[in-house]
Short mmCIF file of N, CA, C and O in Angstrom, two decimals:
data_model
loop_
_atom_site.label_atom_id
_atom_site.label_comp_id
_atom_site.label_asym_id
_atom_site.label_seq_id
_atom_site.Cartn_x
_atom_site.Cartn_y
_atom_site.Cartn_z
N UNK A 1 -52.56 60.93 -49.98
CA UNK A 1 -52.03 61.13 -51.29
C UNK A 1 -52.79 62.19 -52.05
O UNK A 1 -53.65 62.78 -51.40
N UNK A 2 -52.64 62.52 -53.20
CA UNK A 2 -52.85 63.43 -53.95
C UNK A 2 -54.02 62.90 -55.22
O UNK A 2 -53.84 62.33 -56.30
N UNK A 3 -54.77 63.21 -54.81
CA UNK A 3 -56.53 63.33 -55.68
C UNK A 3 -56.48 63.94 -57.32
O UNK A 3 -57.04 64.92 -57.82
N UNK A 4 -55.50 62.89 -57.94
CA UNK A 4 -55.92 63.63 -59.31
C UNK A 4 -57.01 64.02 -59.96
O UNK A 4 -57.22 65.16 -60.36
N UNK A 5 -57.93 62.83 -60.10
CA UNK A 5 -59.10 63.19 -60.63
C UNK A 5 -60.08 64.08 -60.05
O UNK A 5 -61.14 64.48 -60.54
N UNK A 6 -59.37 64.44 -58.50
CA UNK A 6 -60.44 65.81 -58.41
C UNK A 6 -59.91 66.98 -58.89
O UNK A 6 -60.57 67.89 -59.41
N UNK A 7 -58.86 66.96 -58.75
CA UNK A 7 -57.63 68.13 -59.69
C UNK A 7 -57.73 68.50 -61.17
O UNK A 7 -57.69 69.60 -61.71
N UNK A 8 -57.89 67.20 -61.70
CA UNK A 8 -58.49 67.69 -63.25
C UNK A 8 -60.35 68.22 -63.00
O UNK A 8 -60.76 69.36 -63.22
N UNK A 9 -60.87 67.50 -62.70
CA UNK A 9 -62.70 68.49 -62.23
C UNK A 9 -62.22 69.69 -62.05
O UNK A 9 -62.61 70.52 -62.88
N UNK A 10 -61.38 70.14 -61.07
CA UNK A 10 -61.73 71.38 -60.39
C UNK A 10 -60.91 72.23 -61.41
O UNK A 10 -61.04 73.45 -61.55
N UNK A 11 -60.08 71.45 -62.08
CA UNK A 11 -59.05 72.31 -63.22
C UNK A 11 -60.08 72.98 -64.26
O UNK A 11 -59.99 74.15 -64.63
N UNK A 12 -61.23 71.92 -64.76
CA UNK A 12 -61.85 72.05 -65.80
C UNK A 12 -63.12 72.85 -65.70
O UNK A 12 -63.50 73.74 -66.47
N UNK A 13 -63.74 72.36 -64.57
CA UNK A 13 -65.41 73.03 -64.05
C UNK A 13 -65.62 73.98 -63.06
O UNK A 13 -66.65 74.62 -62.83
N UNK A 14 -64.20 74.03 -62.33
CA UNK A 14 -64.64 75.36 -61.52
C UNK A 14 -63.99 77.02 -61.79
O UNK A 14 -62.92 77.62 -61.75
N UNK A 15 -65.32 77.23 -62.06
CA UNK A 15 -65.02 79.24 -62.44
C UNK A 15 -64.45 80.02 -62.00
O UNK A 15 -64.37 81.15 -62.50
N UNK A 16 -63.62 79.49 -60.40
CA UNK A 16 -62.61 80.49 -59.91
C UNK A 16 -61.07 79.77 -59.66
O UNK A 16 -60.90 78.72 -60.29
N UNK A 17 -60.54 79.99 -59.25
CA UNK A 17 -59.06 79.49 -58.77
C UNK A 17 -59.28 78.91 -57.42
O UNK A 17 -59.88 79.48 -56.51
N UNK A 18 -58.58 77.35 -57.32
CA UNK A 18 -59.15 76.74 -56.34
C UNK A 18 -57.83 76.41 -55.49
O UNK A 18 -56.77 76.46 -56.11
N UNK A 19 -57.79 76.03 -53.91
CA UNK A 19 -56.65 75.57 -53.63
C UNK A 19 -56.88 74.17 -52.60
O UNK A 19 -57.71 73.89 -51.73
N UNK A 20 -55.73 73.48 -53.16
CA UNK A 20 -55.62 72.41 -52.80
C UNK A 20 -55.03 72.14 -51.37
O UNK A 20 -54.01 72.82 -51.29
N UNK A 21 -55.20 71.55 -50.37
CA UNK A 21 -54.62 71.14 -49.20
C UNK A 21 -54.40 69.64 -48.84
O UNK A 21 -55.21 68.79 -49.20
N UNK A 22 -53.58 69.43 -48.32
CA UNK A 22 -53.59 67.50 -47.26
C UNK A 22 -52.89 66.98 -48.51
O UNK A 22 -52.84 67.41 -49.66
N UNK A 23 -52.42 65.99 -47.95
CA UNK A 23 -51.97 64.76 -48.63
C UNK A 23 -49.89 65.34 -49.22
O UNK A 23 -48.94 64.66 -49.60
N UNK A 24 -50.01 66.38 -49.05
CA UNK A 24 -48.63 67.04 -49.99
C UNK A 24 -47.55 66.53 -48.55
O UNK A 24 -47.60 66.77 -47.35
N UNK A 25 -46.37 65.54 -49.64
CA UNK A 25 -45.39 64.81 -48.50
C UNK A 25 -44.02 65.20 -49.05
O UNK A 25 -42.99 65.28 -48.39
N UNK A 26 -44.19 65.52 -50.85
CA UNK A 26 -42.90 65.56 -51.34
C UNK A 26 -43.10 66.78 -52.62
O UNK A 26 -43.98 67.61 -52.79
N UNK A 27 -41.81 66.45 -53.42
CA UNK A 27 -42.04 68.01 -54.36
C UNK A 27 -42.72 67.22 -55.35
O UNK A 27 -43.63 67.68 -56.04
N UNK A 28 -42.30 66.04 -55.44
CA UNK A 28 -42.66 65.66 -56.56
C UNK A 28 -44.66 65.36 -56.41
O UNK A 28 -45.41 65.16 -57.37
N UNK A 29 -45.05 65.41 -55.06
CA UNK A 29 -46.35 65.62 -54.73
C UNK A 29 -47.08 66.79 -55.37
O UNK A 29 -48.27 66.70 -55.69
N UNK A 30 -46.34 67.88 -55.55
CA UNK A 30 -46.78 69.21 -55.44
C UNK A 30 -46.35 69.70 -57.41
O UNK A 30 -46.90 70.52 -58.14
N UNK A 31 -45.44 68.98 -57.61
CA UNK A 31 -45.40 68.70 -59.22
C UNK A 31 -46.43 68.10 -59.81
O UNK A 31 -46.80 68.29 -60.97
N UNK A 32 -47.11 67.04 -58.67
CA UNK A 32 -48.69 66.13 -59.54
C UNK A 32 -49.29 67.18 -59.19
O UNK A 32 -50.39 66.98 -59.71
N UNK A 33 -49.37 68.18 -58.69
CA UNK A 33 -50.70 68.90 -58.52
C UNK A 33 -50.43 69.86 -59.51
O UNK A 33 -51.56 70.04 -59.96
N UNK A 34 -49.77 70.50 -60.06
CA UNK A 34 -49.36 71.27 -60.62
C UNK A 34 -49.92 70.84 -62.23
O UNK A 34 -50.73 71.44 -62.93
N UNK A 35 -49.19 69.65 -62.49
CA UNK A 35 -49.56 69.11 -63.64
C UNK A 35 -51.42 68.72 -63.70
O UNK A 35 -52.06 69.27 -64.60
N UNK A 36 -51.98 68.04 -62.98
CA UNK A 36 -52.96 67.65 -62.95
C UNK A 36 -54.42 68.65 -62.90
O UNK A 36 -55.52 68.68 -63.45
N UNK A 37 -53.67 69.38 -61.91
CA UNK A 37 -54.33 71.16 -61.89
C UNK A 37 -54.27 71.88 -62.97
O UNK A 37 -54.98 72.88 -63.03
N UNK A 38 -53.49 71.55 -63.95
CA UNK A 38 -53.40 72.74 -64.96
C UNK A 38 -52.74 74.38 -64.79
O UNK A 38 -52.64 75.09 -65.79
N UNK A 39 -52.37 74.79 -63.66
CA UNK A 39 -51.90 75.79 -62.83
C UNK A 39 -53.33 75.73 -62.98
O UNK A 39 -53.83 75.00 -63.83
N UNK A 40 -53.94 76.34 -62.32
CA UNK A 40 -55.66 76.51 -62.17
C UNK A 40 -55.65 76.06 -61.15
O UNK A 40 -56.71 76.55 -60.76
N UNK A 41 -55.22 75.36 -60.14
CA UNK A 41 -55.18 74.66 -58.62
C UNK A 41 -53.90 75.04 -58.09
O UNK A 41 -52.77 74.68 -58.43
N UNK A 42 -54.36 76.05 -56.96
CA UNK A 42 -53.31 76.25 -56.39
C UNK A 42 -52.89 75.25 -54.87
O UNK A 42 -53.48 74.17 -54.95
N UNK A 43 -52.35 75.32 -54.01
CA UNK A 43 -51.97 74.33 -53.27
C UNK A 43 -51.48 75.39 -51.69
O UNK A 43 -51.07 76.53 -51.47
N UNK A 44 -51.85 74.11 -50.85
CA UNK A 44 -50.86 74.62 -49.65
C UNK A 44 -50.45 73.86 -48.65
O UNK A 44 -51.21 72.96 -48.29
N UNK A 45 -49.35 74.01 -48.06
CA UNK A 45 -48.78 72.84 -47.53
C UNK A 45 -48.83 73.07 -45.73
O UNK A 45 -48.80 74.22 -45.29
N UNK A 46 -48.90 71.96 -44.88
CA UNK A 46 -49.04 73.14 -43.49
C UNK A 46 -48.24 71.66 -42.83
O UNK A 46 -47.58 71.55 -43.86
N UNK A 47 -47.73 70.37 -41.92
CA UNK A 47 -47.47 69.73 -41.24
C UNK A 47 -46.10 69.26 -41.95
O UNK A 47 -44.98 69.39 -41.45
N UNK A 48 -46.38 68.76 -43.10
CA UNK A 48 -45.18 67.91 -44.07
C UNK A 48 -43.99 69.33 -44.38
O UNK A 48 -42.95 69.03 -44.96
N UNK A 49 -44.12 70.31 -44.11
CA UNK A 49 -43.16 71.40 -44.08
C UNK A 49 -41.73 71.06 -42.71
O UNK A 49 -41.98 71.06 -41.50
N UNK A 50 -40.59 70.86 -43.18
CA UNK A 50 -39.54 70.59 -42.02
C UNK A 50 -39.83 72.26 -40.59
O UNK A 50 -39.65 71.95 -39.42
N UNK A 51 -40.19 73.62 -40.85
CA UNK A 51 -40.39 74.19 -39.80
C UNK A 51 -41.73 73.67 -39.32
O UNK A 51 -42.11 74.63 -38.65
N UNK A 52 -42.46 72.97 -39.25
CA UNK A 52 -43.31 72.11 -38.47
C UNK A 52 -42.99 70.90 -38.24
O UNK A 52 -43.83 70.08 -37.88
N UNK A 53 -41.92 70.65 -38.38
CA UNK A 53 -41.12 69.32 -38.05
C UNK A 53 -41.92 68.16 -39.12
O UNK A 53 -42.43 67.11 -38.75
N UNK A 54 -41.87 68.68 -40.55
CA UNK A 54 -41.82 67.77 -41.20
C UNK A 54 -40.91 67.37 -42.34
O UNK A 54 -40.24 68.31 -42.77
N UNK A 55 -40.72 66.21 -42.92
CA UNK A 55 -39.63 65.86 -43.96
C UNK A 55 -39.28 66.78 -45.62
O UNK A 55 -38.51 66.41 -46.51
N UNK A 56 -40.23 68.14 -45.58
CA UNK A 56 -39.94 68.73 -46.67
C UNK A 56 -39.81 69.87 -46.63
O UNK A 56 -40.77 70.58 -46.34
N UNK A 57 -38.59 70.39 -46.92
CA UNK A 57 -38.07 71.15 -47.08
C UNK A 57 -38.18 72.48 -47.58
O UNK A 57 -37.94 72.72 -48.77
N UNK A 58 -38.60 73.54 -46.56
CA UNK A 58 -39.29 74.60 -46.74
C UNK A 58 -38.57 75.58 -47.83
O UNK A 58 -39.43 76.22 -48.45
N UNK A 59 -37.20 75.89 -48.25
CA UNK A 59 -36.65 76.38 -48.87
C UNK A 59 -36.51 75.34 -50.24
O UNK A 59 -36.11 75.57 -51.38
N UNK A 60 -36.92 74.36 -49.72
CA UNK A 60 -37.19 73.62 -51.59
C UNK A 60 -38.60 73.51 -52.17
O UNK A 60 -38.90 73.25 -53.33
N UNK A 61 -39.30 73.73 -51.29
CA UNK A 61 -40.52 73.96 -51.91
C UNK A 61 -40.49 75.51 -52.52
O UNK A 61 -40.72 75.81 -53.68
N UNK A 62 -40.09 76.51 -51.31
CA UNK A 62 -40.16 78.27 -52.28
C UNK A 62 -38.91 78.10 -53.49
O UNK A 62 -38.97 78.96 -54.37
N UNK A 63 -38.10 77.36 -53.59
CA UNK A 63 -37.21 77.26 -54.74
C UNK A 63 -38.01 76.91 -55.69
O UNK A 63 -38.14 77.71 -56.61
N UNK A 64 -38.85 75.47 -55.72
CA UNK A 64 -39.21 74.95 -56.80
C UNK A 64 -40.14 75.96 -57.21
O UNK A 64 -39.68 76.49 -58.22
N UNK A 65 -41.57 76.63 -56.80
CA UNK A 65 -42.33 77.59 -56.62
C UNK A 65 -41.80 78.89 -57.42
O UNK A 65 -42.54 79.53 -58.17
N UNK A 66 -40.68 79.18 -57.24
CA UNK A 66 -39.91 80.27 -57.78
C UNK A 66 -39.55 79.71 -59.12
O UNK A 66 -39.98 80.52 -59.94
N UNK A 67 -39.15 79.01 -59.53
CA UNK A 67 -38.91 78.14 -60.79
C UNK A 67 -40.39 78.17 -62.07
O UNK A 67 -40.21 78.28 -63.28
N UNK A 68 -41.86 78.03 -61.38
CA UNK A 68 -42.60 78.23 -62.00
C UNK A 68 -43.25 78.92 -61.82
O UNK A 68 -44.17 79.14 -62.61
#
């Protein structure tokens, strides 16, 4: 799952732009990071993607992505 409270730390105390990996299964996963990150945490997704044969949907993740 998705580590808020390290997401707000790293949102707040770290001096560069950080990125997040693991745990991302859904959009609405990648919406808590977003929110919790502050945009200040960026993210990346690598198994849970359907072209690695996982359940999320690679053209709905660059949709949602494109949206913000």
């Amino acid at each position: 799952g998705i580590d808020c409270e390290l997401l707000e730390l790293l949102s707040k105390d770290s001096p560069i732009e950080c990125v997040y990996a693991g745990g991302i299964r859904t959009l609405e996963d990648v919406a808590l990071i977003e929110k919790s990150g502050s945009g200040k945490v960026h993210y990346t997704i690598g198994s849970a993607l359907d072209i690695f044969g996982g359940p999320l949907s690679y053209r709905d993740v660059v949709a949602h992505s494109r949206k913000n």
